[in-house]
Coordinates of C-alpha atoms in Angstrom, one line a residue:
X239 CA 30.6 3.7 -28.3
X240 CA 33.7 3.3 -30.7
X241 CA 35.9 6.3 -31.3
X242 CA 38.7 7.5 -33.5
X243 CA 42.2 8.2 -32.2
X244 CA 44.5 10.7 -34.1
X245 CA 47.9 9.2 -34.7
X246 CA 49.4 12.1 -36.6
X247 CA 49.5 10.9 -40.2
X248 CA 46.5 8.5 -39.8
X249 CA 43.5 7.6 -37.7
X250 CA 42.9 4.3 -35.9
X251 CA 39.6 2.9 -34.5
X252 CA 39.2 2.1 -30.8
X253 CA 36.4 0.3 -29.1
X254 CA 35.4 -0.9 -25.6
X255 CA 35.7 -4.6 -24.9
X256 CA 34.8 -4.5 -21.2
X257 CA 35.1 -2.0 -18.3
X258 CA 38.6 -0.6 -18.4
X259 CA 39.7 -2.6 -21.4
X260 CA 39.8 -1.3 -25.1
X261 CA 40.7 -2.9 -28.4
X262 CA 42.0 -1.6 -31.7
X263 CA 40.5 -2.2 -35.1
X264 CA 42.7 -4.7 -37.0
X265 CA 42.7 -6.5 -40.3
X266 CA 42.4 -10.3 -40.9
X267 CA 46.2 -10.6 -40.3
X268 CA 46.1 -8.9 -36.9
X269 CA 47.6 -5.6 -38.1
X270 CA 46.2 -2.2 -37.0
X271 CA 44.2 -0.6 -39.8
X272 CA 45.3 2.9 -40.7
X273 CA 42.3 5.1 -41.7
X274 CA 42.7 8.2 -43.7
X275 CA 39.7 9.9 -42.1
X276 CA 38.3 10.2 -38.6
X277 CA 34.8 9.2 -39.8
X278 CA 36.0 6.0 -41.3
X279 CA 37.8 5.0 -38.1
X280 CA 34.7 5.7 -36.0
X281 CA 32.4 3.6 -38.2
X282 CA 34.8 0.6 -38.1
X283 CA 35.2 1.0 -34.3
X284 CA 31.4 1.0 -33.8
X285 CA 31.1 -2.3 -35.8
X286 CA 33.8 -4.0 -33.8
X287 CA 32.3 -2.8 -30.5
X288 CA 28.9 -4.3 -31.5
X289 CA 30.6 -7.6 -32.2
X290 CA 32.3 -7.6 -28.8
X291 CA 29.0 -6.8 -27.0
X292 CA 27.3 -9.6 -28.8
X293 CA 30.0 -12.0 -27.8
X294 CA 29.9 -10.9 -24.2
X295 CA 26.2 -11.6 -24.1
X296 CA 26.5 -15.0 -25.7
X297 CA 29.2 -16.2 -23.3
X298 CA 27.1 -15.9 -20.1
X299 CA 24.2 -17.4 -21.9
X300 CA 26.3 -20.4 -22.8
X301 CA 27.5 -20.8 -19.2
X302 CA 24.0 -20.5 -17.8
X303 CA 23.0 -23.5 -19.8
X304 CA 25.1 -25.6 -17.4
X305 CA 23.8 -24.1 -14.1
X306 CA 20.7 -25.7 -12.5
X307 CA 18.6 -23.8 -10.0
X308 CA 19.5 -26.3 -7.3
X309 CA 23.2 -25.7 -7.7
X310 CA 22.8 -22.0 -7.9
X311 CA 20.4 -21.7 -5.0
X312 CA 22.9 -23.7 -2.8
X313 CA 25.7 -21.4 -3.8
X314 CA 23.5 -18.4 -3.3
X315 CA 22.5 -19.5 0.2
X316 CA 26.1 -20.1 1.3
X317 CA 27.0 -16.6 0.2
X318 CA 24.5 -14.9 2.5
X319 CA 25.5 -13.4 5.8
X320 CA 22.3 -12.6 7.6
X321 CA 20.6 -13.0 11.0
X322 CA 20.1 -16.7 12.0
X323 CA 16.4 -16.3 11.9
X324 CA 16.5 -15.0 8.3
X325 CA 18.9 -17.7 7.2
X326 CA 16.6 -20.3 8.7
X327 CA 13.6 -18.9 6.8
X328 CA 15.5 -18.8 3.5
X329 CA 16.6 -22.4 4.0
X330 CA 13.0 -23.5 4.7
X331 CA 11.6 -21.6 1.7
X332 CA 14.3 -23.1 -0.6
X333 CA 14.2 -26.7 0.6
X334 CA 10.5 -27.1 1.2
X335 CA 8.9 -25.0 -1.6
X336 CA 11.4 -24.0 -4.3
X337 CA 13.6 -27.0 -4.9
X338 CA 10.8 -29.5 -5.3
X339 CA 9.7 -27.5 -8.4
X340 CA 12.8 -25.9 -9.8
X341 CA 15.8 -28.0 -8.6
X342 CA 16.7 -29.5 -12.0
X343 CA 15.5 -26.4 -14.0
X344 CA 18.2 -24.4 -15.9
X345 CA 18.5 -21.0 -14.3
X346 CA 18.5 -19.2 -17.8
X347 CA 15.4 -21.2 -18.9
X348 CA 13.0 -20.6 -16.0
X349 CA 10.0 -18.7 -17.3
X350 CA 7.4 -16.5 -15.8
X351 CA 4.7 -19.0 -16.9
X352 CA 6.4 -21.7 -14.9
X353 CA 6.6 -19.6 -11.8
X354 CA 3.0 -18.6 -12.1
X355 CA 2.0 -22.3 -12.5
X356 CA 4.1 -23.2 -9.4
X357 CA 2.3 -20.4 -7.5
X358 CA -1.1 -21.8 -8.5
X359 CA -0.1 -25.3 -7.5
X360 CA 1.0 -24.0 -4.0
X361 CA -2.4 -22.3 -3.7
X362 CA -4.2 -25.4 -4.7
X363 CA -2.4 -27.3 -1.9
X364 CA -4.0 -25.0 0.6
X365 CA -1.1 -22.7 1.5
X366 CA -2.0 -19.1 2.5
X367 CA -1.6 -16.4 -0.1
X368 CA 0.7 -14.5 2.3
X369 CA 3.0 -17.5 2.6
X370 CA 3.2 -18.0 -1.2
X371 CA 4.0 -14.4 -1.6
X372 CA 6.9 -14.7 0.8
X373 CA 8.3 -17.8 -1.0
X374 CA 8.0 -16.0 -4.3
X375 CA 9.9 -13.1 -2.8
X376 CA 12.8 -15.4 -1.9
X377 CA 12.7 -16.8 -5.5
X378 CA 12.8 -13.2 -6.8
X379 CA 15.9 -12.5 -4.7
X380 CA 17.8 -15.5 -5.9
X381 CA 17.0 -14.9 -9.6
X382 CA 17.8 -11.1 -9.2
X383 CA 21.3 -12.1 -8.1
X384 CA 21.5 -14.5 -11.1
X385 CA 20.7 -11.5 -13.4
X386 CA 23.5 -9.5 -11.7
X387 CA 25.9 -12.4 -12.4
X388 CA 24.7 -12.3 -16.0
X389 CA 23.4 -15.9 -15.9
X390 CA 20.1 -14.6 -17.4
X391 CA 19.0 -11.2 -18.8
X392 CA 15.8 -10.6 -16.7
X393 CA 14.0 -11.7 -13.6
X394 CA 10.9 -13.8 -14.4
X395 CA 9.7 -13.7 -10.8
X396 CA 9.1 -9.9 -11.0
X397 CA 5.4 -9.0 -10.9
X398 CA 4.2 -6.4 -13.3
X399 CA 2.3 -3.7 -11.4
X400 CA -1.3 -3.2 -12.3
X401 CA -1.4 -6.4 -14.3
X402 CA -4.7 -8.3 -14.0
X403 CA -6.5 -5.8 -11.7
X404 CA -10.2 -6.7 -11.5
X405 CA -13.1 -6.7 -9.1
X406 CA -12.5 -9.2 -6.3
X407 CA -8.8 -9.2 -6.6
X408 CA -8.5 -9.3 -2.8
X409 CA -10.3 -12.7 -2.5
X410 CA -7.2 -14.2 -1.0
X411 CA -6.8 -11.5 1.6
X412 CA -6.3 -12.9 5.1
X413 CA -8.8 -12.4 7.9
X414 CA -8.7 -9.3 10.0
X415 CA -6.5 -9.6 13.0
X416 CA -8.6 -10.4 16.1
X417 CA -8.1 -8.1 19.1
X418 CA -9.6 -8.0 22.6
X419 CA -10.4 -5.4 25.3
X420 CA -8.7 -4.8 28.6
X421 CA -11.2 -7.1 30.3
X422 CA -10.4 -9.8 27.7
X423 CA -6.7 -9.5 28.4
X424 CA -7.4 -9.9 32.1
X425 CA -9.7 -13.0 31.7
X426 CA -7.3 -14.7 29.3
X427 CA -4.4 -14.0 31.7
X428 CA -6.3 -15.6 34.5
X429 CA -7.2 -18.7 32.5
X430 CA -3.6 -19.1 31.2
X431 CA -2.4 -19.1 34.8
X432 CA -5.0 -21.8 35.7
X433 CA -3.9 -23.9 32.8
X434 CA -0.2 -23.6 33.8
X435 CA -0.7 -23.9 37.5
X436 CA 1.4 -20.8 38.3
X437 CA 1.3 -17.0 38.3
X438 CA 4.0 -16.5 35.6
X439 CA 1.6 -16.7 32.7
X440 CA -0.8 -14.3 34.3
X441 CA 1.9 -11.6 34.5
X442 CA 3.3 -12.4 31.0
X443 CA -0.1 -12.1 29.3
X444 CA -0.8 -8.8 31.0
X445 CA 2.7 -7.5 30.1
X446 CA 2.1 -8.3 26.5
X447 CA -1.3 -6.8 26.4
X448 CA -0.3 -3.6 28.1
X449 CA 3.1 -3.0 26.4
X450 CA 2.6 -4.5 22.9
X451 CA 6.0 -6.3 23.2
X452 CA 6.7 -8.9 20.6
X453 CA 6.7 -12.6 21.6
X454 CA 10.5 -12.9 21.2
X455 CA 11.0 -9.8 23.4
X456 CA 8.8 -11.2 26.2
X457 CA 10.6 -14.5 26.1
X458 CA 14.0 -12.8 25.9
X459 CA 13.3 -10.2 28.7
X460 CA 16.2 -10.5 31.1
X461 CA 15.7 -9.6 34.8
X462 CA 18.3 -6.8 34.7
X463 CA 16.2 -4.9 32.1
X464 CA 13.2 -4.7 34.4
X465 CA 13.2 -1.1 35.7
X466 CA 11.2 0.5 38.5
X467 CA 8.6 1.9 36.1
X468 CA 9.6 0.5 32.7
X469 CA 11.1 -2.4 30.8
X470 CA 14.0 -2.1 28.4
X471 CA 14.0 -4.1 25.2
X472 CA 17.6 -5.0 24.3
X473 CA 17.3 -8.5 23.0
X474 CA 14.9 -11.1 21.8
X475 CA 15.0 -14.9 21.7
X476 CA 14.3 -16.5 18.3
X477 CA 13.4 -20.2 18.2
X478 CA 15.4 -22.0 15.5
X479 CA 14.2 -25.2 13.9
X480 CA 17.0 -27.0 15.8
X481 CA 15.3 -26.1 19.0
X482 CA 18.0 -23.6 19.9
X483 CA 16.8 -20.3 21.4
X484 CA 19.0 -17.8 19.5
X485 CA 19.6 -14.5 21.3
X486 CA 19.7 -11.6 18.9
X487 CA 18.7 -7.9 18.6
X488 CA 15.0 -7.0 18.5
X489 CA 13.3 -6.9 15.1
X490 CA 14.5 -4.0 13.0
X491 CA 16.9 -3.0 15.8
X492 CA 13.9 -1.6 17.7
X493 CA 15.8 -1.0 21.0
X494 CA 13.5 0.9 23.3
X495 CA 12.4 1.6 26.9
X496 CA 8.7 1.0 27.4
X497 CA 6.9 2.8 30.3
X498 CA 4.6 0.6 32.4
X499 CA 1.9 1.7 34.8
X500 CA 2.5 1.4 38.6
X501 CA 0.2 -1.6 39.0
X502 CA 2.1 -3.5 36.3
X503 CA 5.4 -2.5 37.8
X504 CA 4.4 -4.1 41.0
X505 CA 3.4 -7.3 39.3
X506 CA 6.8 -7.4 37.5
X507 CA 8.6 -7.0 40.9
X508 CA 6.6 -10.0 42.2
X509 CA 7.6 -11.9 39.1
X510 CA 11.3 -11.0 39.7
X511 CA 11.1 -12.7 43.1
X512 CA 9.6 -15.8 41.5
X513 CA 12.2 -15.9 38.7
X514 CA 15.0 -16.8 41.2
X515 CA 18.7 -16.4 40.9
X516 CA 19.5 -19.4 38.7
X517 CA 20.6 -18.5 35.1
X518 CA 19.4 -20.6 32.1
X519 CA 21.9 -23.1 30.8
X520 CA 21.7 -22.0 27.2
X521 CA 22.9 -18.4 27.7
X522 CA 23.9 -18.2 31.4
X523 CA 21.5 -15.3 31.9
X524 CA 18.6 -14.7 34.2
X525 CA 15.3 -14.3 32.3
X526 CA 12.0 -13.0 33.8
X527 CA 10.0 -15.9 32.5
X528 CA 10.8 -19.6 32.3
X529 CA 9.2 -22.2 30.1
X530 CA 6.3 -24.5 30.8
X531 CA 5.4 -28.0 29.7
X532 CA 2.3 -28.5 27.6
X533 CA -0.9 -27.9 29.6
X534 CA -3.0 -30.8 28.5
X535 CA -1.2 -33.8 26.9
X536 CA -1.9 -36.5 29.6
X537 CA 0.3 -39.0 27.8
X538 CA 3.3 -36.6 28.0
X539 CA 3.0 -35.3 31.6
X540 CA 1.4 -36.1 35.0
X541 CA -2.3 -35.2 35.5
X542 CA -3.5 -32.8 38.2
X543 CA -0.8 -31.1 40.3
X544 CA -0.6 -30.2 44.0
X545 CA -1.6 -26.6 43.2
X546 CA -4.8 -27.8 41.5
X547 CA -5.8 -29.8 44.6
X548 CA -5.1 -26.8 46.8
X549 CA -7.3 -24.5 44.6
X550 CA -10.2 -26.9 44.5
X551 CA -10.0 -27.5 48.3
X552 CA -9.6 -23.8 49.0
X553 CA -6.4 -24.3 51.0
X554 CA -2.7 -23.6 50.5
X555 CA -0.3 -26.1 48.9
X556 CA 1.4 -26.5 52.3
X557 CA -1.9 -27.6 53.9
X558 CA -2.4 -30.2 51.1
X559 CA 1.1 -31.5 51.7
X560 CA 0.4 -31.7 55.5
X561 CA -2.9 -33.5 54.8
X562 CA -1.1 -36.1 52.8
X563 CA 2.1 -36.5 54.8
X564 CA 1.0 -35.5 58.4
X565 CA -2.7 -36.0 58.5
X566 CA -2.9 -35.6 62.2
X567 CA -1.8 -31.9 62.0
X568 CA -4.8 -31.0 59.8
X569 CA -8.4 -30.6 60.8
X570 CA -10.8 -33.4 59.8
X571 CA -12.9 -31.1 57.7
X572 CA -9.9 -29.8 55.9
X573 CA -8.5 -33.3 55.3
X574 CA -11.9 -34.4 53.9
X575 CA -11.9 -31.4 51.5
X576 CA -8.4 -32.3 50.3
X577 CA -9.4 -35.9 49.8
X578 CA -12.5 -34.9 47.9
X579 CA -10.4 -32.6 45.6
X580 CA -7.9 -35.4 45.0
X581 CA -10.8 -37.7 44.0
X582 CA -12.4 -35.1 41.8
X583 CA -9.2 -34.2 40.0
X584 CA -7.7 -37.6 39.7
X585 CA -4.5 -36.5 41.4
X586 CA -1.9 -39.2 41.8
X587 CA 0.9 -38.9 44.3
X588 CA 4.5 -39.7 43.7
X589 CA 4.3 -39.3 39.9
X590 CA 7.6 -37.9 38.7
X591 CA 7.4 -34.1 38.1
X592 CA 8.2 -32.7 34.7
X593 CA 11.0 -30.1 34.8
X594 CA 10.0 -26.9 33.1
X595 CA 12.0 -25.9 30.0
X596 CA 14.3 -22.9 30.3
X597 CA 12.1 -21.0 27.9
X598 CA 8.6 -21.1 26.5
X599 CA 8.2 -22.5 23.0
X600 CA 6.1 -20.4 20.7
X601 CA 4.0 -23.2 19.5
X602 CA 3.6 -24.9 22.9
X603 CA 2.5 -21.6 24.6
X604 CA 0.1 -20.7 21.8
X605 CA -1.4 -24.2 21.5
X606 CA -1.7 -25.4 25.0
X607 CA -2.0 -22.2 27.1
X608 CA -3.1 -19.2 25.0
X609 CA -5.6 -20.7 22.6
X610 CA -7.5 -22.7 25.3
X611 CA -7.6 -19.6 27.5
X612 CA -8.9 -17.4 24.7
X613 CA -11.4 -19.9 23.2
X614 CA -12.1 -22.5 25.9
X615 CA -11.1 -25.3 23.6
X616 CA -8.0 -27.4 23.1
X617 CA -7.1 -27.6 19.4
X618 CA -7.1 -30.7 17.3
X619 CA -3.9 -32.7 17.9
X620 CA -3.7 -36.2 16.6
X621 CA -5.0 -38.6 17.8
X622 CA -7.2 -36.2 19.8
X623 CA -9.9 -34.1 18.2
X624 CA -10.5 -30.5 19.3
X625 CA -12.4 -30.5 22.6
X626 CA -13.5 -28.1 25.4
X627 CA -11.2 -27.6 28.3
X628 CA -12.7 -29.9 31.0
X629 CA -13.3 -28.0 34.3
X630 CA -14.2 -28.5 37.9
X631 CA -16.8 -25.8 38.4
X632 CA -15.6 -24.5 41.7
X633 CA -14.0 -22.2 42.5
X634 CA -15.0 -19.9 39.7
X635 CA -13.9 -19.6 36.9
X636 CA -13.2 -23.3 37.2
X637 CA -10.1 -25.5 37.7
X638 CA -8.9 -27.5 34.6
X639 CA -9.3 -31.2 35.2
X640 CA -6.2 -33.1 34.0
X641 CA -5.1 -36.7 33.5
X642 CA -7.1 -39.8 32.5
X643 CA -10.8 -39.5 32.6
X644 CA -10.7 -35.7 32.8
X645 CA -13.6 -35.3 30.4
X646 CA -15.8 -37.7 32.5
X647 CA -15.1 -35.8 35.7
X648 CA -15.6 -32.4 34.2
X649 CA -18.5 -30.3 35.5
X650 CA -18.2 -27.3 33.2
X651 CA -16.2 -25.7 30.4
X652 CA -15.2 -22.1 29.5
X653 CA -17.1 -19.9 27.0
X654 CA -14.9 -18.2 24.3
X655 CA -13.5 -14.8 25.1
X656 CA -12.0 -14.0 21.7
X657 CA -12.1 -16.7 19.0
X658 CA -9.1 -16.5 16.6
X659 CA -7.0 -14.4 19.0
X660 CA -3.3 -15.2 18.9
X661 CA -0.5 -14.1 21.2
X662 CA 0.5 -11.6 18.5
X663 CA -3.1 -10.3 18.6
X664 CA -2.3 -8.9 22.0
X665 CA 0.2 -6.6 20.3
X666 CA -2.6 -5.4 18.0
X667 CA -4.9 -5.1 21.1
X668 CA -2.4 -2.8 22.8
X669 CA -2.2 -0.6 19.7
X670 CA -6.0 -0.4 19.7
X671 CA -6.0 0.6 23.4
X672 CA -3.7 3.5 22.6
X673 CA -5.9 4.5 19.7
X674 CA -8.9 4.6 22.1
X675 CA -6.8 6.8 24.4
X676 CA -5.9 9.2 21.6
X677 CA -2.2 8.6 22.1
X678 CA 0.1 10.7 19.9
X679 CA 1.5 8.7 16.9
X680 CA 5.1 9.4 17.9
X681 CA 4.6 7.7 21.3
X682 CA 2.7 4.8 19.8
X683 CA 5.5 4.1 17.4
X684 CA 8.0 4.2 20.2
X685 CA 6.2 1.7 22.3
X686 CA 5.5 -0.6 19.3
X687 CA 9.1 -0.5 18.1
X688 CA 8.1 1.1 14.8
X689 CA 9.9 3.9 12.9
X690 CA 8.2 6.6 11.0
X691 CA 10.6 8.2 8.5
X692 CA 8.4 11.0 7.4
X693 CA 9.3 14.6 7.7
X694 CA 6.2 15.2 10.0
X695 CA 7.5 12.5 12.4
X696 CA 10.9 14.1 12.5
X697 CA 9.4 17.3 13.9
X698 CA 7.3 15.5 16.5
X699 CA 8.6 14.9 20.0
X700 CA 7.4 13.0 23.1
X701 CA 6.9 15.0 26.3
X702 CA 6.7 13.7 29.9
X703 CA 3.1 14.8 30.0
X704 CA 2.2 12.5 27.1
X705 CA 3.8 9.6 28.9
X706 CA 1.9 10.4 32.1
X707 CA -1.4 10.7 30.3
X708 CA -0.9 7.3 28.6
X709 CA 0.0 5.6 31.9
X710 CA -3.1 7.2 33.5
X711 CA -5.3 6.0 30.6
X712 CA -4.0 2.4 30.7
X713 CA -4.4 2.4 34.5
X714 CA -8.0 3.5 34.1
X715 CA -8.6 0.6 31.7
X716 CA -7.0 -1.8 34.1
X717 CA -9.1 -0.7 37.0
X718 CA -12.3 -0.9 35.0
X719 CA -11.4 -4.5 34.0
X720 CA -10.8 -5.4 37.7
X721 CA -14.1 -4.0 38.7
X722 CA -15.9 -5.9 35.9
X723 CA -14.0 -9.1 36.9
X724 CA -14.9 -8.7 40.5
X725 CA -18.6 -8.5 39.6
X726 CA -18.3 -11.9 38.0
X727 CA -16.7 -13.3 41.2
X728 CA -15.1 -11.6 44.2
X729 CA -12.1 -14.0 44.3
X730 CA -9.9 -16.1 42.0
X731 CA -8.0 -19.4 42.3
X732 CA -5.0 -17.5 40.8
X733 CA -3.2 -16.1 43.9
X734 CA -1.9 -12.9 42.4
X735 CA -5.2 -12.0 40.9
X736 CA -7.1 -12.9 44.1
X737 CA -5.0 -10.4 46.0
X738 CA -5.7 -7.7 43.4
X739 CA -9.4 -8.4 43.6
X740 CA -9.4 -8.2 47.4
X741 CA -7.5 -4.9 47.3
X742 CA -9.9 -3.6 44.7
X743 CA -12.9 -4.6 46.8
X744 CA -11.5 -2.8 49.8
X745 CA -10.8 0.3 47.8
X746 CA -14.3 0.3 46.5
X747 CA -16.0 -0.3 49.8
X748 CA -17.6 2.7 51.6

């Protein structure tokens, strides 16, 4: 606000032009006006300050007329300094969803009506409401910074709270997250191992189901962070659009040590021995789990593998190798069983093997291993329609038939365990397990990597007894699932599970 300054024999008017800069009221010739009274100087100063304020508002508005959203969004993105995953997401939001609509629009002229119309068009194109909300959030961030730079006066992407509330306003709410039981986790782990032809996926699915670790934390688990009775979450691997596996801190800096039951610790030690000593080429580090090629895609990979033949024939891979390479060292009945398995599975010798990738790919794991294991179906993937996983019926629960003509040779298929379950759903499943065990909220938050900032949480503490009780509860769930699985069949084609079932049978025998 303008003010008067006493100069001894007169008053002069002073007014603010911008922060830290003041002007003096002058006449048309540029000379300072000498006022006889304080009040007159104040009134004149107030008038000049209003003129300066109006001019300052008009200047950015005029500049904004020359700035398009495309130019500003590009400049805005380049100014960000965030995690690689966040930058990738922002780039995708801008390039795929915002620029097609707003690239040539003038920043100062974008209206709320235009934004609402864009949102409706995205919804009509079939995008999920949660995705559209995320993209609008990015648009809000960009325009908020444009307001700070005085390129416009307000943010049209802001939602007015309480506007348009009505019955049925949650019609676009996503479906409830699917979870499964401890038995479901075990059965899915077994099927995933059958689809991959190795034990790694069995251990990984159990680890996720019984610790609630995020996908990136599982993939990024280095062997040095596997402790005797716990795993330490120090990093995660985030898959960028370029295919690079970016090593970064866990989400929200949720560094933590997660206790594991004794039985799971033994499985992790076995996995450590399978992981080998060779580091990955991308980070020169040893990870507990390596990647795996797509489980079905006959056009992209060989059909049945040696391990599949061994499982169907009921012998070891070494015996199969001997039957093929040194047939005289193998009994006639065993050789006949191997040859029958080869015929049933369509196994072809000397096909070049496909080298496993250094790390799992999120989409590949979910599409070709986890979803078929959970539902019994391979998803639609052009030119193939969705179809059941073709199986050889024996040994139970069936060996996936691979290669050309797999569907014709199939004798059975799997029934669904949990339709709609995703790998992330195992994180929800672990939270549900802890709820069933009445685990204290503080301990649940620690395991899940969540942070409760409430005063109540600040005064809660985790005791060794709480940890022991949770480990005992999870062990009880695991043992019950083993007993239930053994009732279905006393053995398994998955070697690590077969040993567990055998030990469980001996423990339960009189």
